[in-house]
Coordinates of C-alpha atoms (C1' of nucleotides) in Angstrom, one line a residue:
Chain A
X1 CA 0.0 0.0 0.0
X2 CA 1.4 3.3 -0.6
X3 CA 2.0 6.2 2.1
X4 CA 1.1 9.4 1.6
X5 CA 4.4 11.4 2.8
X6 CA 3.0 14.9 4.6
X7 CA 5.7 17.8 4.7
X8 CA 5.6 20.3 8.0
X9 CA 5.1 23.7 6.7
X10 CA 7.7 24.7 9.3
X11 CA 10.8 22.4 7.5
X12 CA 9.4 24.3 4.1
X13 CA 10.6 27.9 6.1
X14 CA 13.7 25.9 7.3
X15 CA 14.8 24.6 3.5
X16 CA 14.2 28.4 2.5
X17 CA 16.7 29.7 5.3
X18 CA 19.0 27.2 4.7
X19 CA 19.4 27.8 0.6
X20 CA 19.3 31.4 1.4
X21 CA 22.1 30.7 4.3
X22 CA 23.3 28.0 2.9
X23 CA 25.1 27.5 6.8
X24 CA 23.0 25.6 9.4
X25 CA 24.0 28.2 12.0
X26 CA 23.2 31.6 10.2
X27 CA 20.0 29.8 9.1
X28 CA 19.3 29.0 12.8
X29 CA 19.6 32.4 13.6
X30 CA 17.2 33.6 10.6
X31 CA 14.3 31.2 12.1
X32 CA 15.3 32.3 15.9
X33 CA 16.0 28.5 16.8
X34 CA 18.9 26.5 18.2
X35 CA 21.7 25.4 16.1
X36 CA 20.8 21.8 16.5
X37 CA 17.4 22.3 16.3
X38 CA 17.9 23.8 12.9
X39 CA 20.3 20.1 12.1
X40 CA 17.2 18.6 13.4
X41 CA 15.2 19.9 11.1
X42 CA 17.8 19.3 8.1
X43 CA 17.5 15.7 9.3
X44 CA 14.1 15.6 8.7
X45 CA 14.0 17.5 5.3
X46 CA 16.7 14.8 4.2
X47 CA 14.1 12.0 5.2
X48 CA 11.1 14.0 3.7
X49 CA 12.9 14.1 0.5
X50 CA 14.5 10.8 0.4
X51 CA 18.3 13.3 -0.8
X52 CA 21.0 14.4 1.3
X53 CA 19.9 18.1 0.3
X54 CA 23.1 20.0 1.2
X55 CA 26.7 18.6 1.1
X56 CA 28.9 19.9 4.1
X57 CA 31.9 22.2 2.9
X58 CA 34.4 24.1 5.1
X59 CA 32.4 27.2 5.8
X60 CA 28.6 25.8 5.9
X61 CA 26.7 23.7 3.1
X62 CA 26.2 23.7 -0.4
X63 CA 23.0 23.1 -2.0
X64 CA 22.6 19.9 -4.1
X65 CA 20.7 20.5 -7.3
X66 CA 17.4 18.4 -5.5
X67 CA 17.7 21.5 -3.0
X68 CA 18.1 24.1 -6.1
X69 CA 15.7 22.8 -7.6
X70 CA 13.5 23.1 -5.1
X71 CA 14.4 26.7 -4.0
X72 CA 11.9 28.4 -6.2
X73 CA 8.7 26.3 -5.5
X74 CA 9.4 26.6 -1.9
X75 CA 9.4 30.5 -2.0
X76 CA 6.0 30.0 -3.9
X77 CA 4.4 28.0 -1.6
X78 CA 6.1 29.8 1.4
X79 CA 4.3 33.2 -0.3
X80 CA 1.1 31.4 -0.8
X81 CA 0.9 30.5 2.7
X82 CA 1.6 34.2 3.8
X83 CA -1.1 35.3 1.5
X84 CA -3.4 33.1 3.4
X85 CA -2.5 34.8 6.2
X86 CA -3.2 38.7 5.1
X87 CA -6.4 40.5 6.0
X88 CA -8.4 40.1 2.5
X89 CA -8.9 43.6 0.5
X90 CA -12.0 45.0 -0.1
X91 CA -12.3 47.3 -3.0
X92 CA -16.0 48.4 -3.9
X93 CA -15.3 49.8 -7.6
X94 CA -13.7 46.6 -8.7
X95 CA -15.8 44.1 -6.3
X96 CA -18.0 41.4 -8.1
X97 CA -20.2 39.9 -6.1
X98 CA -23.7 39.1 -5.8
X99 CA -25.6 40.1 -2.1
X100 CA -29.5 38.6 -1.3
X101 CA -31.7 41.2 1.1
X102 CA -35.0 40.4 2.3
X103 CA -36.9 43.9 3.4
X104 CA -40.8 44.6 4.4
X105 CA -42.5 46.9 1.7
X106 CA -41.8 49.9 3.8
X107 CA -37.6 49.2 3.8
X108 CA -37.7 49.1 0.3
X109 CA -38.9 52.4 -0.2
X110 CA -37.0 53.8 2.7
X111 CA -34.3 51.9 3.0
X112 CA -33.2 50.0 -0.2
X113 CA -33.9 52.1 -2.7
X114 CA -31.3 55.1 -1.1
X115 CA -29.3 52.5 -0.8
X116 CA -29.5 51.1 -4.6
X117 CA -28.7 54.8 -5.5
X118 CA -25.0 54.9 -3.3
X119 CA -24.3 51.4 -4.3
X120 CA -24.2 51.7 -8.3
X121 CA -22.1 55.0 -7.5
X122 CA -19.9 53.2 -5.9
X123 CA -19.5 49.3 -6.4
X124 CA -21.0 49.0 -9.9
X125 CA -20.5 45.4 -10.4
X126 CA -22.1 44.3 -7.1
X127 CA -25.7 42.7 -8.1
X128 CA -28.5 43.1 -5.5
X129 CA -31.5 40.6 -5.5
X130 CA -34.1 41.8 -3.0
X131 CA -37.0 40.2 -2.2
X132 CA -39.9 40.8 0.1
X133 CA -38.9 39.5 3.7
X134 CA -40.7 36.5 5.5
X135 CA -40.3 36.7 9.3
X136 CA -40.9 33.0 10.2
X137 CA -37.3 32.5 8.1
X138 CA -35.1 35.3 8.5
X139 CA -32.9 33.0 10.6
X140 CA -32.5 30.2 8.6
X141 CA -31.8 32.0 5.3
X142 CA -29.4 34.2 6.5
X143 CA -27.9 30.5 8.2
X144 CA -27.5 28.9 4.6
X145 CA -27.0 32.2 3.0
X146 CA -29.8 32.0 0.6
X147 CA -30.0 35.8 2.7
X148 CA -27.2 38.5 3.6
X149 CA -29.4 41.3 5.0
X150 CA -32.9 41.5 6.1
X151 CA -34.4 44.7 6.9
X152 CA -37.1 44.9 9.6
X153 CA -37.6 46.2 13.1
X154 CA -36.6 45.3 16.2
X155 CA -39.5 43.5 17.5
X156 CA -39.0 41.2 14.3
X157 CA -35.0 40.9 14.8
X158 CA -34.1 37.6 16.2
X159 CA -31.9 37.6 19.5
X160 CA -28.9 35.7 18.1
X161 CA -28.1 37.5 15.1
X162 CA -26.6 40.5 14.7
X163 CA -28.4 43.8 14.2
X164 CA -27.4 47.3 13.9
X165 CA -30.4 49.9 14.5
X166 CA -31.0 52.2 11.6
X167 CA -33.3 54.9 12.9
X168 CA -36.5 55.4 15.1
X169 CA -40.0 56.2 12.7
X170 CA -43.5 57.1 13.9
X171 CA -47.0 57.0 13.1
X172 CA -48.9 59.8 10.9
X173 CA -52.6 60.2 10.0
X174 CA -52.4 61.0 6.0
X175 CA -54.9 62.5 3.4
X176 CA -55.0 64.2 0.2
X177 CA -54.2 67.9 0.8
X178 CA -57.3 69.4 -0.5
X179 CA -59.4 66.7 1.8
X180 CA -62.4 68.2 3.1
X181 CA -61.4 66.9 6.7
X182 CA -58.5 69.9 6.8
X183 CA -61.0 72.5 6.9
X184 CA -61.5 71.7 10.6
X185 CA -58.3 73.0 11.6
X186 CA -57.6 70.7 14.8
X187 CA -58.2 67.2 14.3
X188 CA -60.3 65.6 17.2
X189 CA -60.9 61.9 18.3
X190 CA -64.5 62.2 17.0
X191 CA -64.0 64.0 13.5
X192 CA -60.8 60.8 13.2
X193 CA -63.1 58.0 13.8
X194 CA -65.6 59.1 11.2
X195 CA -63.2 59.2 8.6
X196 CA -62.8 55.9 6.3
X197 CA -59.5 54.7 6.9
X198 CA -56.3 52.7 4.8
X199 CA -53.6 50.9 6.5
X200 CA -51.2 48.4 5.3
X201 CA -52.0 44.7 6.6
X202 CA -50.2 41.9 6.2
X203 CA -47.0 40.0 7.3
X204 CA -44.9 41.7 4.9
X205 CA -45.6 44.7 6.1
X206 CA -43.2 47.0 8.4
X207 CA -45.6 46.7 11.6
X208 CA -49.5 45.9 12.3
X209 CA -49.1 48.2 15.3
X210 CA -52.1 50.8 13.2
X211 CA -54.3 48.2 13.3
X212 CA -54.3 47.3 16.4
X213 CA -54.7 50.7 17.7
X214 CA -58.0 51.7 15.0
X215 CA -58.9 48.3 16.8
X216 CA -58.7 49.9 20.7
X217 CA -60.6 52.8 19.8
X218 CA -63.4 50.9 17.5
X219 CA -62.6 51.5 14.1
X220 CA -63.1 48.2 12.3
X221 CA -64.8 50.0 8.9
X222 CA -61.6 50.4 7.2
X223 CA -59.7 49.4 3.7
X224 CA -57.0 47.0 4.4
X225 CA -54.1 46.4 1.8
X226 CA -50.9 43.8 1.4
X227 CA -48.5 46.5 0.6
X228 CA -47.4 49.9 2.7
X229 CA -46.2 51.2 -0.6
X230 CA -49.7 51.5 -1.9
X231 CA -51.0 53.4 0.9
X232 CA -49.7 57.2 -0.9
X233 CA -51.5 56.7 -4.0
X234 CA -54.5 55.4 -2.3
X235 CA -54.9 58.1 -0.2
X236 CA -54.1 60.7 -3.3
X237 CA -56.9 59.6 -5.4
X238 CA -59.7 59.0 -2.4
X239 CA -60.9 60.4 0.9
X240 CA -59.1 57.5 2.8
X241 CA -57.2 58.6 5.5
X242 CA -54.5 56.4 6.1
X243 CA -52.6 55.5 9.6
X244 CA -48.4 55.3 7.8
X245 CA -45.2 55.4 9.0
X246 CA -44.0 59.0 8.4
X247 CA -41.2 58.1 6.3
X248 CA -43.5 56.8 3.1
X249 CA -45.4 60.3 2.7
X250 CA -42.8 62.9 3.5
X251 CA -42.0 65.4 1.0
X252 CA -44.8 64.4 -1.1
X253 CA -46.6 67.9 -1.7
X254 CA -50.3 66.5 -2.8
X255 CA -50.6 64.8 0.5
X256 CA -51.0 66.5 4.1
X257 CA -50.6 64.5 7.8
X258 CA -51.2 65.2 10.6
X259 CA -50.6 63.3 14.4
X260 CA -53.0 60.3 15.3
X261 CA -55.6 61.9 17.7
X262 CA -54.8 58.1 19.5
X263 CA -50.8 56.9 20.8
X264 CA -49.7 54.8 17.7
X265 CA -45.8 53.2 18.9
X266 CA -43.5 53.8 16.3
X267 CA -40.8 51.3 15.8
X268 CA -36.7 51.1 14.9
X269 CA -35.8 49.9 11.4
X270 CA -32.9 47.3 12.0
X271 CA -30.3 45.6 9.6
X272 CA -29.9 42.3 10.7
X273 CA -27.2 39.6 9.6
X274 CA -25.4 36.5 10.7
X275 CA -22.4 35.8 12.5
X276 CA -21.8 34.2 8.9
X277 CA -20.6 37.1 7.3
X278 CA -20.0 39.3 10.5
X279 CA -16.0 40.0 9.4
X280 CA -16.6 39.6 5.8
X281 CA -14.6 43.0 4.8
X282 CA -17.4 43.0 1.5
X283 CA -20.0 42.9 3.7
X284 CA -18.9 45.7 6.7
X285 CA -18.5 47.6 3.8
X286 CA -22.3 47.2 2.5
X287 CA -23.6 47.6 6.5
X288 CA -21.9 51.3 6.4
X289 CA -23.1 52.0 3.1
X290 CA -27.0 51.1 4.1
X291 CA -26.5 53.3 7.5
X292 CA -25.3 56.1 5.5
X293 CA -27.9 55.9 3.0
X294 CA -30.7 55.9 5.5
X295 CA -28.8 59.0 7.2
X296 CA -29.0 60.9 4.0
X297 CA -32.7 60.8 3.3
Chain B
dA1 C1' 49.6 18.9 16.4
dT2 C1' 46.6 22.5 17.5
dA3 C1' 43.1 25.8 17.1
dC4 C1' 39.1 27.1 15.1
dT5 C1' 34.5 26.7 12.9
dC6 C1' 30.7 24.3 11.9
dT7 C1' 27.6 20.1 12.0
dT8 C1' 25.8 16.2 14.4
dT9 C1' 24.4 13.5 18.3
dC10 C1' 22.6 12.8 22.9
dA11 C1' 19.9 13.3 27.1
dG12 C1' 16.6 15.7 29.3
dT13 C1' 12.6 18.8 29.0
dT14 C1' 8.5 20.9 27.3
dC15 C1' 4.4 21.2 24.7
dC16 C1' 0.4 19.4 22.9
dA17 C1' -3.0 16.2 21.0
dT18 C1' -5.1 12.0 22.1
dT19 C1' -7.2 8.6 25.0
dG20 C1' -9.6 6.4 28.7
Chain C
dC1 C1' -9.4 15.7 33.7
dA2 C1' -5.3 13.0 34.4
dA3 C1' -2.2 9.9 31.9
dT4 C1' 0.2 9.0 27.9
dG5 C1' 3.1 9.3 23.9
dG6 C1' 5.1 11.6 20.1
dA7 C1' 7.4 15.7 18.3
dA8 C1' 10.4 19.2 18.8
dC9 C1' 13.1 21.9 21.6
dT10 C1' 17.5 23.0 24.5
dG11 C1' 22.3 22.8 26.2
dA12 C1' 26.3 20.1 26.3
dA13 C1' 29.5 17.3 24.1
dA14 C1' 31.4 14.9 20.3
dG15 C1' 32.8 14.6 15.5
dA16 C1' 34.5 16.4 11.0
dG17 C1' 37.0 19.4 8.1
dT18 C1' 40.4 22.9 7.4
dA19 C1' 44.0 26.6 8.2
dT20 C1' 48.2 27.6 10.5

DNA sequence: ATACTCTTTCAGTTCCATTG
DNA sequence: CAATGGAACTGAAAGAGTAT
């Protein structure tokens, strides 16, 4: 049966001090070890090998041509190794990679789509596939890295992966601007209950927190809908008045809000990953750029 | 023959992975 | 967790080769 020989790594750096040497002492010195720990490992190079290596002369060894011809394949490999050693590079303009994020409707509006912007400024050839984030797998898609980044709140964060907040949001009442209701002036409890109401319902969502507080104060007439992103063009083209995270109406001049009459919690938007990619210089880069992006809108 | 330099060998020790 | 065994280390001493 035939032996697989194995070769010490260690007797590699040795060989490579002793051609560069070529004097068992000096080399000794090179690798800070004993003299005759350095014929030691000479010894075991000359067994490794199956060849004597190095012939003894009057002032040190000289190389036999197994040993020279060895002395450039052992600096590669000895280089190699090294290189597995170094802290990898990261450099966005050249990086090619593809990331996976799962976000509720409302982080793709707020949160991704900032983010999309920076990104093909910056790292052009990194390709983003997003999809809409389910919370009952977060944690095992971000295990087998069918995932990279979820963005959700909190609430919806597991405990054991990591998360980095992104910012706090709250709760707005929003209607068309030239709704009949803004005549009024102050908005009270009464006049908000007998408005029809909007809000965004489903598991995809950012938060069901709205409903529950129409729920507290009796309003169960309402229109419901799967996506958050729907609720400003709803509420542009009918009376709806629609219970929305700030964020999804601001700065949109044909629609007017004003603070729910009832305590609606807001919530934190959180990026959450696994330990997976945690010192993945790629991916700290990517967590920065999403928490400036969401500091510049 | 002697001194010098360098390599090799030996005995004891330490470290570390494996095993029960 | 202690016992065990192998690998590799160290310092000391011996051996080999060469110059004077």
């Amino acid at each position: 049966m035939q032996t697989i020989k194995t070769l010490d790594l260690n007797l590699l750096k040795a060989l490579n001090a002793l051609l560069d040497e070529r004097n068992v002492t000096r080399a000794a010195e090179k690798l800070s070890v004993s003299q005759p720990a350095m014929s030691g490992m000479l010894t075991r190079l000359r067994d490794s090998f199956n060849d004597p290596l190095f012939i003894r002369t009057q002032h040190g060894i000289l190389p036999a041509d197994r040993a020279l011809g060895l002395a450039i394949p052992v600096k590669q490999i000895l280089e190699q190794a090294q290189g597995l050693l170094a802290e990898p590079e990261f450099d966005p303009a050249s990086a090619e990679l593809k990331i996976n994020i799962a976000a509720s409707d409302y982080a793709m509006r707020t949160i991704v789509t900032p983010f999309l912007a920076a990104l093909h400024h910056q790292a052009p050839n990194i390709q983003v596939n997003i999809t809409l984030f389910n919370p009952r797998s977060i944690q095992e898609d971000l295990e087998r890295g069918t995932l990279d980044f979820v963005l959700t709140t909190s609430e919806q964060a597991p405990d054991n992966l990591h998360t980095r907040a992104l910012f706090d949001e709250h709760y707005v009442c929003a209607v068309r601007t030239d709704h009949p209701v803004l005549q009024h002036g102050q908005l009270d409890l009464a006049t908000f209950c007998a408005l029809q109401h909007v809000i965004a319902l489903s598991e995809h969502t950012i938060n069901n927190t709205p409903a529950r507080a129409l729920a507290d104060i009796g309003i169960n007439r309402r229109v419901s809908v799967q996506n958050a992103l729907a609720l400003p063009d709803i509420v542009r083209h009918s009376d709806l008045c629609a219970v929305t995270p700030y964020r999804l109406i601001a700065g949109q001049t044909d629609i007017s809000h004003f603070p729910p009459p009832v305590n609606i919690l807001g919530f934190t938007t959180t990026l959450v990953w696994h330990e997976r990619t945690q010192r993945n210089p790629a991916h700290q880069w990517l967590r920065d750029l999403i928490v400036q992006s969401c500091q510049q809108t």
